[in-house]
CSV table of C-alpha atoms in Angstrom, one decimal:
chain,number,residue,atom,x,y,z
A,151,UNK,CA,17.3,49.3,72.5
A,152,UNK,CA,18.5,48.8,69.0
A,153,UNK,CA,22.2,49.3,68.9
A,154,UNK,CA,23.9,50.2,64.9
A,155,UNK,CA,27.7,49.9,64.9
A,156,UNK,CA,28.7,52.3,61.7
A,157,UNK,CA,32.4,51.8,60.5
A,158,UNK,CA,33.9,55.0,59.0
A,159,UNK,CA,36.7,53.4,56.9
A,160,UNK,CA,38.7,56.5,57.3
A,161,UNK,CA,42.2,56.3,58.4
A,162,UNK,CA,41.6,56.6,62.5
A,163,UNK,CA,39.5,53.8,61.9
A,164,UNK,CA,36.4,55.1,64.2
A,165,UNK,CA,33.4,53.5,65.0
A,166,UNK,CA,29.7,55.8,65.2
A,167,UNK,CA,27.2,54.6,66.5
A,168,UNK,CA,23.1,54.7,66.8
A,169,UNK,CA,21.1,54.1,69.5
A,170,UNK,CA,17.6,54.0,68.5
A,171,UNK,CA,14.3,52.9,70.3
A,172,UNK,CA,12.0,50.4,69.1
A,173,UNK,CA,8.6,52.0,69.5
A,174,UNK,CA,9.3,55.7,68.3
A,175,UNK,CA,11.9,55.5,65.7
A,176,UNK,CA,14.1,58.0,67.6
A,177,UNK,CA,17.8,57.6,67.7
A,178,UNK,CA,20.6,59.1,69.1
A,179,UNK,CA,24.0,59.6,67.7
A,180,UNK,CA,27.2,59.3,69.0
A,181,UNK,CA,30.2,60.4,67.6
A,182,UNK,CA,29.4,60.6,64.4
A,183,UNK,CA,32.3,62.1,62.4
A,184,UNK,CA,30.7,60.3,59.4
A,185,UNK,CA,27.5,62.4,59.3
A,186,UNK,CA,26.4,61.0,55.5
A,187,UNK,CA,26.6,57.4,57.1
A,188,UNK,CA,25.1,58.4,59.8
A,189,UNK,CA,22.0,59.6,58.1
A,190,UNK,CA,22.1,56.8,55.2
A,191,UNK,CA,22.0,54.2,58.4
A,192,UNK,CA,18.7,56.4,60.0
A,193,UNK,CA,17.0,56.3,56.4
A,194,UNK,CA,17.8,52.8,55.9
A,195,UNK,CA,16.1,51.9,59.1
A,196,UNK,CA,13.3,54.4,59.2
A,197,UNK,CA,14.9,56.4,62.2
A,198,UNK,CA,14.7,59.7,63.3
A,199,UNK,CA,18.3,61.1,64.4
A,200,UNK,CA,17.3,63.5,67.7
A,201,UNK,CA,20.2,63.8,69.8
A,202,UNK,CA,23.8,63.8,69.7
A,203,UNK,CA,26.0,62.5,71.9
A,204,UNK,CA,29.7,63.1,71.9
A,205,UNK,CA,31.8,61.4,74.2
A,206,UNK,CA,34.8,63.7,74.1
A,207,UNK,CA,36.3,67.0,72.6
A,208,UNK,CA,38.7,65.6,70.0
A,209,UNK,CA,37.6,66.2,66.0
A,210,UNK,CA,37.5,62.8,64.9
A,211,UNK,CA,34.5,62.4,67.6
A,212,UNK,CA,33.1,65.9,66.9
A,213,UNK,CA,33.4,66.4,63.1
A,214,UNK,CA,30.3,65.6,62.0
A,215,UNK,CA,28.4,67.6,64.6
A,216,UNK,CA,27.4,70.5,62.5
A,217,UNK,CA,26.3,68.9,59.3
A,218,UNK,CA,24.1,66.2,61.5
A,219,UNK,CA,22.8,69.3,63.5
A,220,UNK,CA,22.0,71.5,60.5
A,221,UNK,CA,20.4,68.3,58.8
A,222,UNK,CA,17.9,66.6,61.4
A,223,UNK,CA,17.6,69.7,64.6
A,224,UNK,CA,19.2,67.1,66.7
A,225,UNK,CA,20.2,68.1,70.1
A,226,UNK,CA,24.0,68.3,70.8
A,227,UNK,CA,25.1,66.4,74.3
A,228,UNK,CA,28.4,65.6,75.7
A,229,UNK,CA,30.1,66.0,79.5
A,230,UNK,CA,29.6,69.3,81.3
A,231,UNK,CA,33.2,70.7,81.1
A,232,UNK,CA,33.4,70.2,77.3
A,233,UNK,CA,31.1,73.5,76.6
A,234,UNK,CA,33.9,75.8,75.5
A,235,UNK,CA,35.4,73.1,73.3
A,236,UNK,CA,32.3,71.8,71.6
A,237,UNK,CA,30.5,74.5,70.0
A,238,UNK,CA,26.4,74.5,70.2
A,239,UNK,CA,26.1,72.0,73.3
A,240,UNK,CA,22.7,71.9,74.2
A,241,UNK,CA,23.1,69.5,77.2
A,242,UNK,CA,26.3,69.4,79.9
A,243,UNK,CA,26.9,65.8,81.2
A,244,UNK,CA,27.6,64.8,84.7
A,245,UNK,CA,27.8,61.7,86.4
A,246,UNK,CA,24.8,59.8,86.7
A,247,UNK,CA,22.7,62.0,84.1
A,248,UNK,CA,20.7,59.3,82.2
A,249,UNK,CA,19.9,60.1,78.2
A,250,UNK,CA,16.6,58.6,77.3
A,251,UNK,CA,15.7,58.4,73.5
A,252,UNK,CA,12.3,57.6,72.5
A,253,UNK,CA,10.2,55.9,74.8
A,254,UNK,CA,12.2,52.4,75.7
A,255,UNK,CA,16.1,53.4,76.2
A,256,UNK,CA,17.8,54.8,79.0
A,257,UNK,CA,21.5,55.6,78.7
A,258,UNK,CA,23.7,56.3,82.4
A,259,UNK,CA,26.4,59.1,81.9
A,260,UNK,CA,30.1,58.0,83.7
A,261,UNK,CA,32.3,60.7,83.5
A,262,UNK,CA,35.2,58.8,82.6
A,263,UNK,CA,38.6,61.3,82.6
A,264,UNK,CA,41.7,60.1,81.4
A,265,UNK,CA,41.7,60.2,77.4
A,266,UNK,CA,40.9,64.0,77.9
A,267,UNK,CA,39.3,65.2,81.6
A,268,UNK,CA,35.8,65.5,80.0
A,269,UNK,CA,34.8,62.5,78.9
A,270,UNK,CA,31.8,60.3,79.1
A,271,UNK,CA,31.3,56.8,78.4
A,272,UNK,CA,27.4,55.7,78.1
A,273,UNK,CA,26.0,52.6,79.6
A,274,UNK,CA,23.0,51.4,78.8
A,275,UNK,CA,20.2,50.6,81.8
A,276,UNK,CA,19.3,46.7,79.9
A,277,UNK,CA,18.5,43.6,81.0
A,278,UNK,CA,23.1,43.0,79.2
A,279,UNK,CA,24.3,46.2,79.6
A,280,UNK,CA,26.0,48.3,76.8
A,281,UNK,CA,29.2,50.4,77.5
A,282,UNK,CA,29.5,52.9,74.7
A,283,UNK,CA,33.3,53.7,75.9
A,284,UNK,CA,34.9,56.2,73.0
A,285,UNK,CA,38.1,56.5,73.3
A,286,UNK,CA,38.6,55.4,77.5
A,287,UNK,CA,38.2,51.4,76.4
A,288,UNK,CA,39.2,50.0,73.2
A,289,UNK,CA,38.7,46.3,72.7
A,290,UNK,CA,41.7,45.0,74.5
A,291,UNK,CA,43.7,48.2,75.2
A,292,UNK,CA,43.6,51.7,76.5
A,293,UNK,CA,43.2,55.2,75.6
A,294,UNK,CA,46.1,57.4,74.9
A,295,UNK,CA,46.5,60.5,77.2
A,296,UNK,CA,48.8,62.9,75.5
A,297,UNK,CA,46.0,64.8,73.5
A,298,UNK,CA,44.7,66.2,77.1
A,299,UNK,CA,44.2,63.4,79.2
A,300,UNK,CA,45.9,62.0,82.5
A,301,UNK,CA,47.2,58.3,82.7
A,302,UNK,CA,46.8,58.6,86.4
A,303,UNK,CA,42.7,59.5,85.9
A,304,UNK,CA,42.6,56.8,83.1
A,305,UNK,CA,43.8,54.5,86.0
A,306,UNK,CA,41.3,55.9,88.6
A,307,UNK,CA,38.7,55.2,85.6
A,308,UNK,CA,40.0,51.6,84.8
A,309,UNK,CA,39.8,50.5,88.4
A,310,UNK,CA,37.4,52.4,90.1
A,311,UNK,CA,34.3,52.6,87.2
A,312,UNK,CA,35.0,50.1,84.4
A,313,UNK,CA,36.4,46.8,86.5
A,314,UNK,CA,33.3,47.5,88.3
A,315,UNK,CA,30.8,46.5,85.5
A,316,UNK,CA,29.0,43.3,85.0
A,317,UNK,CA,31.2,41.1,83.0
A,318,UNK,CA,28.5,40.6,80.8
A,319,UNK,CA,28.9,44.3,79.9
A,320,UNK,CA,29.4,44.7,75.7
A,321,UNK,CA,32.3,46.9,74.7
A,322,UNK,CA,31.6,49.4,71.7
A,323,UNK,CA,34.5,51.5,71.7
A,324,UNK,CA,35.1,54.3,69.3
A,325,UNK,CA,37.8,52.7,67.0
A,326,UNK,CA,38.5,49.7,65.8
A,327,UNK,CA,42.1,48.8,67.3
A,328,UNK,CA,41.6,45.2,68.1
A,329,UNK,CA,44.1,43.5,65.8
A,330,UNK,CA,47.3,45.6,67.2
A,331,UNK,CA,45.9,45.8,70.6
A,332,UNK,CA,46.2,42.1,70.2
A,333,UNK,CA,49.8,41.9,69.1
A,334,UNK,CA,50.5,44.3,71.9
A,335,UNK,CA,49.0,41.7,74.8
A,336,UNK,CA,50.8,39.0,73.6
A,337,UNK,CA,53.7,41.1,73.7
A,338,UNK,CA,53.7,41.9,77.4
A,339,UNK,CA,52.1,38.2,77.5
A,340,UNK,CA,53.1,35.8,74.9
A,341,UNK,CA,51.6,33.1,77.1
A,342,UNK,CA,48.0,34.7,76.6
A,343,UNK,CA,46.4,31.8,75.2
A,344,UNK,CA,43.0,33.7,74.8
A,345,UNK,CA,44.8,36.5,73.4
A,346,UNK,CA,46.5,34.3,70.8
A,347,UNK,CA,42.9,32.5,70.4
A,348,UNK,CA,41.3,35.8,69.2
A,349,UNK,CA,43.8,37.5,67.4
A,350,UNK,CA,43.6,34.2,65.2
A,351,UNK,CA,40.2,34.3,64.8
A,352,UNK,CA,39.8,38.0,64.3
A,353,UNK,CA,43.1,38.3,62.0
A,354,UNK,CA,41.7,40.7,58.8
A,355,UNK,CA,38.0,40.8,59.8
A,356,UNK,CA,35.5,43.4,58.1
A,357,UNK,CA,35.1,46.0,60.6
A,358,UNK,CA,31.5,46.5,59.1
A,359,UNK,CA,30.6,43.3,60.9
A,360,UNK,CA,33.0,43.9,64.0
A,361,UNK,CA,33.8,41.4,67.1
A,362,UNK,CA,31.6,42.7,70.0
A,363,UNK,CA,33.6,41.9,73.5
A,364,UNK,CA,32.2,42.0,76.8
A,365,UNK,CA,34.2,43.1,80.0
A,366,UNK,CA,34.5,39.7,80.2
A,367,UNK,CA,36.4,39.0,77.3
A,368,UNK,CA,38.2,42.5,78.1
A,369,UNK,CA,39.2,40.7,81.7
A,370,UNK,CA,41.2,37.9,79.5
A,371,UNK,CA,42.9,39.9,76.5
A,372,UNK,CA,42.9,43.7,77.7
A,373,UNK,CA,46.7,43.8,79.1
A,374,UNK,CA,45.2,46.9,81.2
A,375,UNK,CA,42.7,44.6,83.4
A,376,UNK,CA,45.8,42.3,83.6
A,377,UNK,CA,48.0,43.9,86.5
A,378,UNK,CA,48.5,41.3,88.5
A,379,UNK,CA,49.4,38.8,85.9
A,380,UNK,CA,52.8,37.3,86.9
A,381,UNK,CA,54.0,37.5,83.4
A,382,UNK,CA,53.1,41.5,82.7
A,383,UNK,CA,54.9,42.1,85.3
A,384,UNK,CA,58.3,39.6,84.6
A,385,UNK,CA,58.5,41.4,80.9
A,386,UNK,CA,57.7,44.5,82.6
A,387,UNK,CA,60.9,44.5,84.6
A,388,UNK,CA,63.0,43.5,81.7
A,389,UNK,CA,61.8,47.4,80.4
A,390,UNK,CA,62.0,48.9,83.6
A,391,UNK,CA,64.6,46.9,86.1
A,392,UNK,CA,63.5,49.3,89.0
A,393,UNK,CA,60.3,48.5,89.4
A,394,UNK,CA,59.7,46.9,92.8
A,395,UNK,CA,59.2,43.4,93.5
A,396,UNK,CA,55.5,43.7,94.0
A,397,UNK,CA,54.5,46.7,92.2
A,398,UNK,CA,51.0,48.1,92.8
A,399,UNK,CA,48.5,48.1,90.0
A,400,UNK,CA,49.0,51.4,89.5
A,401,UNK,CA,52.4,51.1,88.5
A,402,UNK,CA,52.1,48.6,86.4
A,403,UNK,CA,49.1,50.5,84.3
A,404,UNK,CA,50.9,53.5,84.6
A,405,UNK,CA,54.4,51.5,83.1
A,406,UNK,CA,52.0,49.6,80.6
A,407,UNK,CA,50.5,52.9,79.2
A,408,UNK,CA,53.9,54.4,78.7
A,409,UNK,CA,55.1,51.4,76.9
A,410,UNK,CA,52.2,51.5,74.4
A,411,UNK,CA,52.9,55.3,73.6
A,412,UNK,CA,56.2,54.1,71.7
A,413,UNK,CA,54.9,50.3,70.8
């Protein structure tokens, strides 16, 4: 599996990606609301663009659908509940469905609600596996949920999917957030010392060459893997003096993920 991050240097800051196999050329696309660099990046590398794969409804993620599909014949995909809000799907998603491209990769569908209720995060079936997480998992933070999504199912999706990965697991998410998601541990946890650690290192990086974290990493700097970290919780209270002396994790994601909406 050959993996090309693609930066869009638009204002969302999105990622697109390709996914291409070694031995046929083929490659799929996923979100690729930069269709020009999508194919320039195919050309470059001698692939062919067959598939496309888009992990939810929203237009950033969606934008370039039409222009890719009118250009190469390539087949639209994207989760099963997302037909009537992505025009000429081809393939409906469930959990489980694998996506091969070309002869050599194999790509696992998890339906992943939360962000919106139909989406799906790809991981790949390799020897490291690969999440392809759109807009669930950002490099350490969280999906928003007011564009329709459910922080409650993005919590369900955090603990009971994601936590569950190898921690060897790389994160390509679909926009490049690191830097403030950063700032925005070290403000629920200014005594992240791996959090300060990569936010220095990382501070004005080229997003053409991006960081690539794994879960494990994640586990360390995401503040939404952090639930049970005594000092979440302590600047938590200072926000919400209510919250009970041993709040579940779902509180405190649920708590966390209102205080980002207004950070």
């Amino acid at each position: 599996m050959i993996v090309k991050q693609i930066w869009t240097a638009n204002a969302y800051r999105n990622f697109n990606y390709l996914i291409a196999c070694g031995e046929t050329g083929e490659a799929l696309a996923i979100d690729p609301l930069d269709h020009e660099k999508c194919l320039k990046a195919a050309k470059d590398e001698g692939w062919t663009i067959t598939q496309i794969l888009n992990t939810h409804e929203h237009g950033d993620h969606t934008g370039g659908n039409e222009a890719l599909a009118r250009k190469t014949g390539a087949k639209i995909l994207a989760h099963k509940n997302a037909k009537d809000k992505i025009p000429n799907m081809a393939r409906g998603l469930s959990a489980g469905d694998v996506v091969k491209v070309g002869k050599t990769v194999e790509l696992e569908a998890l339906d992943t609600p939360g962000h919106t209720m139909c989406h799906i995060c790809l991981l790949s079936h390799t020897d490291q596996p690969a999440l392809f997480c759109g807009d669930t998992l950002f490099n350490a933070g969280a999906g928003n949920c007011h564009n329709g999504g459910h922080p409650n199912e993005l919590y369900k999706t955090f603990d009971g999917q994601l936590a569950k990965l190898p921690n060897s697991t790389l994160i390509y998410p679909g926009h490049d957030y690191i830097e403030n998601n950063l700032r925005f541990t070290l403000n629920r946890e200014p005594d992240n010392a791996s959090a300060r650690k990569l936010l220095d290192k990382l501070e004005g990086q080229d997003p053409n060459n991006a960081y690539v974290s794994t879960l494990e990493v994640e586990g360390e700097v995401n503040t939404f893997f952090r639930l049970t970290s005594p000092t979440v919780i302590a600047k938590l209270r200072e926000s919400f003096p209510d919250l009970p002396e041993k709040p579940d994790q779902r509180t405190v994601f649920l708590k966390l993920r209102e205080l980002r909406n207004s950070w």
